[in-house]
């Protein structure tokens, strides 16, 4: 059985075709510059096929993708594709799990799209393009927010006028839920139990920390939008909102300009003035660049702050997992964070931490909390949800 996982953005569409019998990726790639000019890149059996081609809209991208799957002999017939799973960024409190797309789901998606205006409408374009191109194949939607719907009200409510929540749905929704759920399920397999206290650190260009008890999310660091929580590649994370008016006035900026600064020009990039990329920051840190050292330490501190907060919330922690681009690859970040956590009895094996590739335990047998690195796989999670929903149909 073959399933396609789709992540559609406003001008791009990423795909992974997955063989669900062995959970291997058969082919993957990206269609970019949709609505501008157009380019695609498809990876299959160690080769990369890429070309500039006109992509007027998402339907063009889907049609060319399906054509290429046949022409490159990735599949013999499109009948081999039994389901298409779509990542959707915001499901609000309307969706607490993945679902098969039908008219009711489309209507609900339409009603909440303004909660993620840059993402949800683009995700919907992907869904509609596949519904048109493969009308007999079920589509599913898998939400970044769904895993966090188990947070209780005391956790998701903000200490602002209560009417903002009632009238405008202002509350914490979180993000990266599909990744945190993948980590939770993997930890459950590793520990062979569903009863554990986990702190899942998804640290990539975007970053969020999630506290999980017995398989359920109890708190997460991102908020109403992904701008909240720890500092990230280009996002500030939590700040005092009162810093905005003086900067807006001095630089003659609108609220949109300044929110854009907090999303795109802050975090590692803004603080270091070097780059948003952890590899560049690490290089400068190793050359003793003063601002790189400040940024790196601040970055580790913000992650530590959330881990400490969740350690208390969970009343202890069995396991901390590092995942995503930085969590999986930056041993320096893991070292600095774990050094900050020594007072909780955390002890990592320096060699294992330095040489870790793939899924690995990096703490010592003496460590009071197990520290793991686990590569995340959101595409597989989307495909698995799709398979499960199709089976139940
Ligand atoms: P993601 O958003 O999950 O793709 O993660 C992107 C981040 O991972 C960027 O900051 C990269 O610099 C970082 N990253 C990827 N590979 C490495 C590496 N080998 N060492 C340090 N950071 C890395």
JSON list of C-alpha atoms in Angstrom, two decimals, residues 49-242:
[
{"chain": "A", "resi": 49, "resn": "UNK", "atom": "CA", "xyz": [15.26, 14.82, -11.19]},
{"chain": "A", "resi": 50, "resn": "UNK", "atom": "CA", "xyz": [14.69, 18.57, -11.43]},
{"chain": "A", "resi": 51, "resn": "UNK", "atom": "CA", "xyz": [13.37, 21.00, -13.98]},
{"chain": "A", "resi": 52, "resn": "UNK", "atom": "CA", "xyz": [11.94, 24.51, -14.40]},
{"chain": "A", "resi": 53, "resn": "UNK", "atom": "CA", "xyz": [8.35, 24.13, -15.50]},
{"chain": "A", "resi": 54, "resn": "UNK", "atom": "CA", "xyz": [5.36, 26.44, -15.48]},
{"chain": "A", "resi": 55, "resn": "UNK", "atom": "CA", "xyz": [3.28, 26.01, -12.29]},
{"chain": "A", "resi": 56, "resn": "UNK", "atom": "CA", "xyz": [0.36, 28.42, -12.45]},
{"chain": "A", "resi": 57, "resn": "UNK", "atom": "CA", "xyz": [-1.31, 26.96, -9.37]},
{"chain": "A", "resi": 58, "resn": "UNK", "atom": "CA", "xyz": [-1.30, 23.98, -6.97]},
{"chain": "A", "resi": 59, "resn": "UNK", "atom": "CA", "xyz": [-3.35, 21.88, -9.43]},
{"chain": "A", "resi": 60, "resn": "UNK", "atom": "CA", "xyz": [-0.54, 22.22, -11.99]},
{"chain": "A", "resi": 61, "resn": "UNK", "atom": "CA", "xyz": [1.95, 20.99, -9.37]},
{"chain": "A", "resi": 62, "resn": "UNK", "atom": "CA", "xyz": [-0.22, 17.98, -8.46]},
{"chain": "A", "resi": 63, "resn": "UNK", "atom": "CA", "xyz": [-0.86, 17.07, -12.11]},
{"chain": "A", "resi": 64, "resn": "UNK", "atom": "CA", "xyz": [2.84, 17.22, -12.97]},
{"chain": "A", "resi": 65, "resn": "UNK", "atom": "CA", "xyz": [3.72, 15.25, -9.82]},
{"chain": "A", "resi": 66, "resn": "UNK", "atom": "CA", "xyz": [1.30, 12.46, -10.81]},
{"chain": "A", "resi": 67, "resn": "UNK", "atom": "CA", "xyz": [2.58, 12.51, -14.40]},
{"chain": "A", "resi": 68, "resn": "UNK", "atom": "CA", "xyz": [6.19, 12.23, -13.15]},
{"chain": "A", "resi": 69, "resn": "UNK", "atom": "CA", "xyz": [5.33, 9.34, -10.81]},
{"chain": "A", "resi": 70, "resn": "UNK", "atom": "CA", "xyz": [4.32, 7.37, -13.92]},
{"chain": "A", "resi": 71, "resn": "UNK", "atom": "CA", "xyz": [7.00, 8.67, -16.34]},
{"chain": "A", "resi": 72, "resn": "UNK", "atom": "CA", "xyz": [9.87, 8.07, -13.92]},
{"chain": "A", "resi": 73, "resn": "UNK", "atom": "CA", "xyz": [8.40, 4.60, -13.24]},
{"chain": "A", "resi": 74, "resn": "UNK", "atom": "CA", "xyz": [8.01, 5.39, -9.54]},
{"chain": "A", "resi": 75, "resn": "UNK", "atom": "CA", "xyz": [4.59, 3.71, -9.74]},
{"chain": "A", "resi": 76, "resn": "UNK", "atom": "CA", "xyz": [3.14, 1.59, -12.56]},
{"chain": "A", "resi": 77, "resn": "UNK", "atom": "CA", "xyz": [-0.33, 3.01, -12.15]},
{"chain": "A", "resi": 78, "resn": "UNK", "atom": "CA", "xyz": [-1.87, 5.81, -10.05]},
{"chain": "A", "resi": 79, "resn": "UNK", "atom": "CA", "xyz": [-4.22, 3.14, -8.63]},
{"chain": "A", "resi": 80, "resn": "UNK", "atom": "CA", "xyz": [-1.29, 2.12, -6.42]},
{"chain": "A", "resi": 81, "resn": "UNK", "atom": "CA", "xyz": [-1.80, 5.35, -4.42]},
{"chain": "A", "resi": 82, "resn": "UNK", "atom": "CA", "xyz": [-4.41, 4.50, -1.84]},
{"chain": "A", "resi": 83, "resn": "UNK", "atom": "CA", "xyz": [-4.48, 7.68, 0.21]},
{"chain": "A", "resi": 84, "resn": "UNK", "atom": "CA", "xyz": [-3.20, 11.24, 0.44]},
{"chain": "A", "resi": 85, "resn": "UNK", "atom": "CA", "xyz": [-2.45, 12.76, 3.87]},
{"chain": "A", "resi": 86, "resn": "UNK", "atom": "CA", "xyz": [-2.23, 16.53, 4.17]},
{"chain": "A", "resi": 87, "resn": "UNK", "atom": "CA", "xyz": [-0.46, 18.50, 6.86]},
{"chain": "A", "resi": 88, "resn": "UNK", "atom": "CA", "xyz": [-2.66, 21.33, 8.15]},
{"chain": "A", "resi": 89, "resn": "UNK", "atom": "CA", "xyz": [-1.09, 23.89, 10.46]},
{"chain": "A", "resi": 90, "resn": "UNK", "atom": "CA", "xyz": [-4.08, 25.06, 12.51]},
{"chain": "A", "resi": 91, "resn": "UNK", "atom": "CA", "xyz": [-7.02, 22.87, 13.59]},
{"chain": "A", "resi": 92, "resn": "UNK", "atom": "CA", "xyz": [-8.06, 25.15, 16.49]},
{"chain": "A", "resi": 93, "resn": "UNK", "atom": "CA", "xyz": [-10.32, 23.45, 19.02]},
{"chain": "A", "resi": 94, "resn": "UNK", "atom": "CA", "xyz": [-12.40, 22.18, 16.10]},
{"chain": "A", "resi": 95, "resn": "UNK", "atom": "CA", "xyz": [-10.11, 19.21, 15.35]},
{"chain": "A", "resi": 96, "resn": "UNK", "atom": "CA", "xyz": [-8.49, 17.09, 18.07]},
{"chain": "A", "resi": 97, "resn": "UNK", "atom": "CA", "xyz": [-7.38, 14.32, 15.71]},
{"chain": "A", "resi": 98, "resn": "UNK", "atom": "CA", "xyz": [-6.72, 13.52, 12.06]},
{"chain": "A", "resi": 99, "resn": "UNK", "atom": "CA", "xyz": [-9.81, 12.98, 9.89]},
{"chain": "A", "resi": 100, "resn": "UNK", "atom": "CA", "xyz": [-10.82, 11.95, 6.38]},
{"chain": "A", "resi": 101, "resn": "UNK", "atom": "CA", "xyz": [-11.76, 14.94, 4.24]},
{"chain": "A", "resi": 102, "resn": "UNK", "atom": "CA", "xyz": [-15.47, 15.28, 3.41]},
{"chain": "A", "resi": 103, "resn": "UNK", "atom": "CA", "xyz": [-17.78, 18.26, 2.83]},
{"chain": "A", "resi": 104, "resn": "UNK", "atom": "CA", "xyz": [-18.23, 18.85, 6.55]},
{"chain": "A", "resi": 105, "resn": "UNK", "atom": "CA", "xyz": [-14.44, 18.87, 7.14]},
{"chain": "A", "resi": 106, "resn": "UNK", "atom": "CA", "xyz": [-13.93, 21.25, 4.20]},
{"chain": "A", "resi": 107, "resn": "UNK", "atom": "CA", "xyz": [-16.54, 23.60, 5.65]},
{"chain": "A", "resi": 108, "resn": "UNK", "atom": "CA", "xyz": [-14.91, 23.52, 9.09]},
{"chain": "A", "resi": 109, "resn": "UNK", "atom": "CA", "xyz": [-11.48, 24.16, 7.54]},
{"chain": "A", "resi": 110, "resn": "UNK", "atom": "CA", "xyz": [-12.94, 27.14, 5.71]},
{"chain": "A", "resi": 111, "resn": "UNK", "atom": "CA", "xyz": [-14.39, 28.52, 8.95]},
{"chain": "A", "resi": 112, "resn": "UNK", "atom": "CA", "xyz": [-11.03, 28.47, 10.80]},
{"chain": "A", "resi": 113, "resn": "UNK", "atom": "CA", "xyz": [-8.65, 29.42, 7.99]},
{"chain": "A", "resi": 114, "resn": "UNK", "atom": "CA", "xyz": [-8.17, 32.99, 9.21]},
{"chain": "A", "resi": 115, "resn": "UNK", "atom": "CA", "xyz": [-6.48, 31.62, 12.36]},
{"chain": "A", "resi": 116, "resn": "UNK", "atom": "CA", "xyz": [-3.43, 30.70, 10.24]},
{"chain": "A", "resi": 117, "resn": "UNK", "atom": "CA", "xyz": [-3.81, 32.98, 7.23]},
{"chain": "A", "resi": 118, "resn": "UNK", "atom": "CA", "xyz": [-0.35, 32.22, 5.84]},
{"chain": "A", "resi": 119, "resn": "UNK", "atom": "CA", "xyz": [-0.68, 28.44, 6.12]},
{"chain": "A", "resi": 120, "resn": "UNK", "atom": "CA", "xyz": [-4.21, 26.98, 6.25]},
{"chain": "A", "resi": 121, "resn": "UNK", "atom": "CA", "xyz": [-5.46, 28.45, 2.92]},
{"chain": "A", "resi": 122, "resn": "UNK", "atom": "CA", "xyz": [-2.32, 27.03, 1.25]},
{"chain": "A", "resi": 123, "resn": "UNK", "atom": "CA", "xyz": [-2.87, 23.63, 2.89]},
{"chain": "A", "resi": 124, "resn": "UNK", "atom": "CA", "xyz": [-6.44, 23.71, 1.52]},
{"chain": "A", "resi": 125, "resn": "UNK", "atom": "CA", "xyz": [-5.21, 24.42, -2.00]},
{"chain": "A", "resi": 126, "resn": "UNK", "atom": "CA", "xyz": [-3.21, 21.18, -1.80]},
{"chain": "A", "resi": 127, "resn": "UNK", "atom": "CA", "xyz": [-6.25, 19.22, -0.63]},
{"chain": "A", "resi": 128, "resn": "UNK", "atom": "CA", "xyz": [-8.48, 20.61, -3.38]},
{"chain": "A", "resi": 129, "resn": "UNK", "atom": "CA", "xyz": [-5.86, 19.93, -6.05]},
{"chain": "A", "resi": 130, "resn": "UNK", "atom": "CA", "xyz": [-5.65, 16.25, -5.05]},
{"chain": "A", "resi": 131, "resn": "UNK", "atom": "CA", "xyz": [-9.44, 15.90, -4.79]},
{"chain": "A", "resi": 132, "resn": "UNK", "atom": "CA", "xyz": [-9.61, 17.09, -8.39]},
{"chain": "A", "resi": 133, "resn": "UNK", "atom": "CA", "xyz": [-6.71, 15.01, -9.72]},
{"chain": "A", "resi": 134, "resn": "UNK", "atom": "CA", "xyz": [-7.49, 11.74, -7.86]},
{"chain": "A", "resi": 135, "resn": "UNK", "atom": "CA", "xyz": [-11.25, 11.92, -7.18]},
{"chain": "A", "resi": 136, "resn": "UNK", "atom": "CA", "xyz": [-11.52, 8.32, -5.95]},
{"chain": "A", "resi": 137, "resn": "UNK", "atom": "CA", "xyz": [-8.61, 8.42, -3.52]},
{"chain": "A", "resi": 138, "resn": "UNK", "atom": "CA", "xyz": [-9.34, 9.42, 0.11]},
{"chain": "A", "resi": 139, "resn": "UNK", "atom": "CA", "xyz": [-7.66, 12.56, 1.46]},
{"chain": "A", "resi": 140, "resn": "UNK", "atom": "CA", "xyz": [-6.97, 13.05, 5.15]},
{"chain": "A", "resi": 141, "resn": "UNK", "atom": "CA", "xyz": [-5.96, 16.07, 7.20]},
{"chain": "A", "resi": 142, "resn": "UNK", "atom": "CA", "xyz": [-3.37, 15.85, 9.99]},
{"chain": "A", "resi": 143, "resn": "UNK", "atom": "CA", "xyz": [-3.15, 18.91, 12.23]},
{"chain": "A", "resi": 144, "resn": "UNK", "atom": "CA", "xyz": [-0.06, 20.47, 13.85]},
{"chain": "A", "resi": 145, "resn": "UNK", "atom": "CA", "xyz": [-2.28, 21.52, 16.75]},
{"chain": "A", "resi": 146, "resn": "UNK", "atom": "CA", "xyz": [-4.33, 18.32, 17.37]},
{"chain": "A", "resi": 147, "resn": "UNK", "atom": "CA", "xyz": [-1.89, 16.64, 19.78]},
{"chain": "A", "resi": 148, "resn": "UNK", "atom": "CA", "xyz": [-2.05, 19.71, 22.04]},
{"chain": "A", "resi": 149, "resn": "UNK", "atom": "CA", "xyz": [-5.84, 19.61, 22.40]},
{"chain": "A", "resi": 150, "resn": "UNK", "atom": "CA", "xyz": [-5.47, 17.60, 25.63]},
{"chain": "A", "resi": 151, "resn": "UNK", "atom": "CA", "xyz": [-4.05, 20.66, 27.46]},
{"chain": "A", "resi": 152, "resn": "UNK", "atom": "CA", "xyz": [-6.41, 21.76, 30.23]},
{"chain": "A", "resi": 153, "resn": "UNK", "atom": "CA", "xyz": [-7.99, 25.20, 30.35]},
{"chain": "A", "resi": 154, "resn": "UNK", "atom": "CA", "xyz": [-5.69, 26.50, 33.09]},
{"chain": "A", "resi": 155, "resn": "UNK", "atom": "CA", "xyz": [-2.82, 25.76, 30.67]},
{"chain": "A", "resi": 156, "resn": "UNK", "atom": "CA", "xyz": [-4.20, 27.10, 27.41]},
{"chain": "A", "resi": 157, "resn": "UNK", "atom": "CA", "xyz": [-5.89, 30.26, 28.71]},
{"chain": "A", "resi": 158, "resn": "UNK", "atom": "CA", "xyz": [-3.94, 33.55, 28.70]},
{"chain": "A", "resi": 159, "resn": "UNK", "atom": "CA", "xyz": [-4.16, 35.98, 31.62]},
{"chain": "A", "resi": 160, "resn": "UNK", "atom": "CA", "xyz": [-5.81, 38.65, 29.43]},
{"chain": "A", "resi": 161, "resn": "UNK", "atom": "CA", "xyz": [-9.46, 39.82, 29.37]},
{"chain": "A", "resi": 162, "resn": "UNK", "atom": "CA", "xyz": [-11.51, 36.61, 29.33]},
{"chain": "A", "resi": 163, "resn": "UNK", "atom": "CA", "xyz": [-13.73, 38.00, 26.54]},
{"chain": "A", "resi": 164, "resn": "UNK", "atom": "CA", "xyz": [-10.76, 37.75, 24.14]},
{"chain": "A", "resi": 165, "resn": "UNK", "atom": "CA", "xyz": [-10.95, 33.98, 24.56]},
{"chain": "A", "resi": 166, "resn": "UNK", "atom": "CA", "xyz": [-14.75, 33.90, 24.31]},
{"chain": "A", "resi": 167, "resn": "UNK", "atom": "CA", "xyz": [-15.11, 36.34, 21.42]},
{"chain": "A", "resi": 168, "resn": "UNK", "atom": "CA", "xyz": [-11.97, 35.76, 19.38]},
{"chain": "A", "resi": 169, "resn": "UNK", "atom": "CA", "xyz": [-10.68, 32.30, 20.37]},
{"chain": "A", "resi": 170, "resn": "UNK", "atom": "CA", "xyz": [-7.49, 33.80, 21.85]},
{"chain": "A", "resi": 171, "resn": "UNK", "atom": "CA", "xyz": [-5.74, 30.89, 23.65]},
{"chain": "A", "resi": 172, "resn": "UNK", "atom": "CA", "xyz": [-2.73, 28.63, 23.34]},
{"chain": "A", "resi": 173, "resn": "UNK", "atom": "CA", "xyz": [-2.99, 26.12, 20.48]},
{"chain": "A", "resi": 174, "resn": "UNK", "atom": "CA", "xyz": [0.66, 25.05, 20.09]},
{"chain": "A", "resi": 175, "resn": "UNK", "atom": "CA", "xyz": [2.30, 23.57, 16.98]},
{"chain": "A", "resi": 176, "resn": "UNK", "atom": "CA", "xyz": [4.66, 20.76, 15.85]},
{"chain": "A", "resi": 177, "resn": "UNK", "atom": "CA", "xyz": [2.05, 18.39, 17.34]},
{"chain": "A", "resi": 178, "resn": "UNK", "atom": "CA", "xyz": [2.63, 15.71, 14.69]},
{"chain": "A", "resi": 179, "resn": "UNK", "atom": "CA", "xyz": [6.34, 15.63, 15.56]},
{"chain": "A", "resi": 180, "resn": "UNK", "atom": "CA", "xyz": [5.73, 15.57, 19.33]},
{"chain": "A", "resi": 181, "resn": "UNK", "atom": "CA", "xyz": [3.21, 12.74, 18.82]},
{"chain": "A", "resi": 182, "resn": "UNK", "atom": "CA", "xyz": [5.75, 10.79, 16.73]},
{"chain": "A", "resi": 183, "resn": "UNK", "atom": "CA", "xyz": [8.33, 11.23, 19.53]},
{"chain": "A", "resi": 184, "resn": "UNK", "atom": "CA", "xyz": [5.76, 10.19, 22.17]},
{"chain": "A", "resi": 185, "resn": "UNK", "atom": "CA", "xyz": [4.90, 6.98, 20.25]},
{"chain": "A", "resi": 186, "resn": "UNK", "atom": "CA", "xyz": [8.59, 6.19, 19.67]},
{"chain": "A", "resi": 187, "resn": "UNK", "atom": "CA", "xyz": [9.35, 6.69, 23.39]},
{"chain": "A", "resi": 188, "resn": "UNK", "atom": "CA", "xyz": [6.42, 4.42, 24.25]},
{"chain": "A", "resi": 189, "resn": "UNK", "atom": "CA", "xyz": [8.01, 1.72, 22.06]},
{"chain": "A", "resi": 190, "resn": "UNK", "atom": "CA", "xyz": [11.47, 2.28, 23.58]},
{"chain": "A", "resi": 191, "resn": "UNK", "atom": "CA", "xyz": [10.25, 2.17, 27.20]},
{"chain": "A", "resi": 192, "resn": "UNK", "atom": "CA", "xyz": [7.59, -0.44, 26.41]},
{"chain": "A", "resi": 193, "resn": "UNK", "atom": "CA", "xyz": [4.94, 1.40, 28.42]},
{"chain": "A", "resi": 194, "resn": "UNK", "atom": "CA", "xyz": [2.42, 4.17, 27.94]},
{"chain": "A", "resi": 195, "resn": "UNK", "atom": "CA", "xyz": [3.06, 5.56, 31.42]},
{"chain": "A", "resi": 196, "resn": "UNK", "atom": "CA", "xyz": [5.97, 7.97, 31.36]},
{"chain": "A", "resi": 197, "resn": "UNK", "atom": "CA", "xyz": [6.80, 11.62, 31.87]},
{"chain": "A", "resi": 198, "resn": "UNK", "atom": "CA", "xyz": [8.42, 13.02, 28.75]},
{"chain": "A", "resi": 199, "resn": "UNK", "atom": "CA", "xyz": [9.77, 16.41, 27.71]},
{"chain": "A", "resi": 200, "resn": "UNK", "atom": "CA", "xyz": [9.97, 16.48, 23.92]},
{"chain": "A", "resi": 201, "resn": "UNK", "atom": "CA", "xyz": [12.28, 19.18, 22.49]},
{"chain": "A", "resi": 202, "resn": "UNK", "atom": "CA", "xyz": [11.59, 19.76, 18.79]},
{"chain": "A", "resi": 203, "resn": "UNK", "atom": "CA", "xyz": [14.41, 22.15, 17.96]},
{"chain": "A", "resi": 204, "resn": "UNK", "atom": "CA", "xyz": [14.76, 23.03, 14.32]},
{"chain": "A", "resi": 205, "resn": "UNK", "atom": "CA", "xyz": [14.52, 26.40, 12.63]},
{"chain": "A", "resi": 206, "resn": "UNK", "atom": "CA", "xyz": [11.17, 26.55, 14.44]},
{"chain": "A", "resi": 207, "resn": "UNK", "atom": "CA", "xyz": [11.28, 25.15, 17.96]},
{"chain": "A", "resi": 208, "resn": "UNK", "atom": "CA", "xyz": [8.85, 23.98, 20.58]},
{"chain": "A", "resi": 209, "resn": "UNK", "atom": "CA", "xyz": [9.07, 22.06, 23.84]},
{"chain": "A", "resi": 210, "resn": "UNK", "atom": "CA", "xyz": [6.19, 19.83, 24.94]},
{"chain": "A", "resi": 211, "resn": "UNK", "atom": "CA", "xyz": [5.43, 18.18, 28.28]},
{"chain": "A", "resi": 212, "resn": "UNK", "atom": "CA", "xyz": [3.79, 14.76, 27.89]},
{"chain": "A", "resi": 213, "resn": "UNK", "atom": "CA", "xyz": [2.26, 12.62, 30.63]},
{"chain": "A", "resi": 214, "resn": "UNK", "atom": "CA", "xyz": [1.08, 9.09, 29.88]},
{"chain": "A", "resi": 215, "resn": "UNK", "atom": "CA", "xyz": [1.02, 9.76, 26.16]},
{"chain": "A", "resi": 216, "resn": "UNK", "atom": "CA", "xyz": [-0.90, 13.04, 26.35]},
{"chain": "A", "resi": 217, "resn": "UNK", "atom": "CA", "xyz": [0.29, 16.61, 25.92]},
{"chain": "A", "resi": 218, "resn": "UNK", "atom": "CA", "xyz": [-0.11, 18.61, 29.14]},
{"chain": "A", "resi": 219, "resn": "UNK", "atom": "CA", "xyz": [1.66, 21.80, 28.02]},
{"chain": "A", "resi": 220, "resn": "UNK", "atom": "CA", "xyz": [3.62, 23.15, 25.06]},
{"chain": "A", "resi": 221, "resn": "UNK", "atom": "CA", "xyz": [5.76, 26.22, 24.52]},
{"chain": "A", "resi": 222, "resn": "UNK", "atom": "CA", "xyz": [4.24, 27.64, 21.32]},
{"chain": "A", "resi": 223, "resn": "UNK", "atom": "CA", "xyz": [1.07, 29.64, 21.83]},
{"chain": "A", "resi": 224, "resn": "UNK", "atom": "CA", "xyz": [-1.70, 31.27, 19.83]},
{"chain": "A", "resi": 225, "resn": "UNK", "atom": "CA", "xyz": [0.87, 31.19, 17.03]},
{"chain": "A", "resi": 226, "resn": "UNK", "atom": "CA", "xyz": [4.33, 29.63, 16.61]},
{"chain": "A", "resi": 227, "resn": "UNK", "atom": "CA", "xyz": [5.91, 32.96, 17.64]},
{"chain": "A", "resi": 228, "resn": "UNK", "atom": "CA", "xyz": [5.68, 32.07, 21.34]},
{"chain": "A", "resi": 229, "resn": "UNK", "atom": "CA", "xyz": [7.97, 29.97, 23.55]},
{"chain": "A", "resi": 230, "resn": "UNK", "atom": "CA", "xyz": [11.71, 29.42, 23.15]},
{"chain": "A", "resi": 231, "resn": "UNK", "atom": "CA", "xyz": [13.86, 31.57, 20.86]},
{"chain": "A", "resi": 232, "resn": "UNK", "atom": "CA", "xyz": [14.25, 30.06, 17.40]},
{"chain": "A", "resi": 233, "resn": "UNK", "atom": "CA", "xyz": [16.19, 30.51, 14.15]},
{"chain": "A", "resi": 234, "resn": "UNK", "atom": "CA", "xyz": [14.48, 33.80, 13.31]},
{"chain": "A", "resi": 235, "resn": "UNK", "atom": "CA", "xyz": [11.63, 34.02, 15.87]},
{"chain": "A", "resi": 236, "resn": "UNK", "atom": "CA", "xyz": [12.02, 35.78, 19.20]},
{"chain": "A", "resi": 237, "resn": "UNK", "atom": "CA", "xyz": [9.88, 33.41, 21.28]},
{"chain": "A", "resi": 238, "resn": "UNK", "atom": "CA", "xyz": [8.35, 34.96, 24.43]},
{"chain": "A", "resi": 239, "resn": "UNK", "atom": "CA", "xyz": [9.02, 38.68, 24.93]},
{"chain": "A", "resi": 240, "resn": "UNK", "atom": "CA", "xyz": [7.47, 41.59, 26.80]},
{"chain": "A", "resi": 241, "resn": "UNK", "atom": "CA", "xyz": [4.98, 43.11, 24.29]},
{"chain": "A", "resi": 242, "resn": "UNK", "atom": "CA", "xyz": [5.65, 46.57, 25.73]}
]
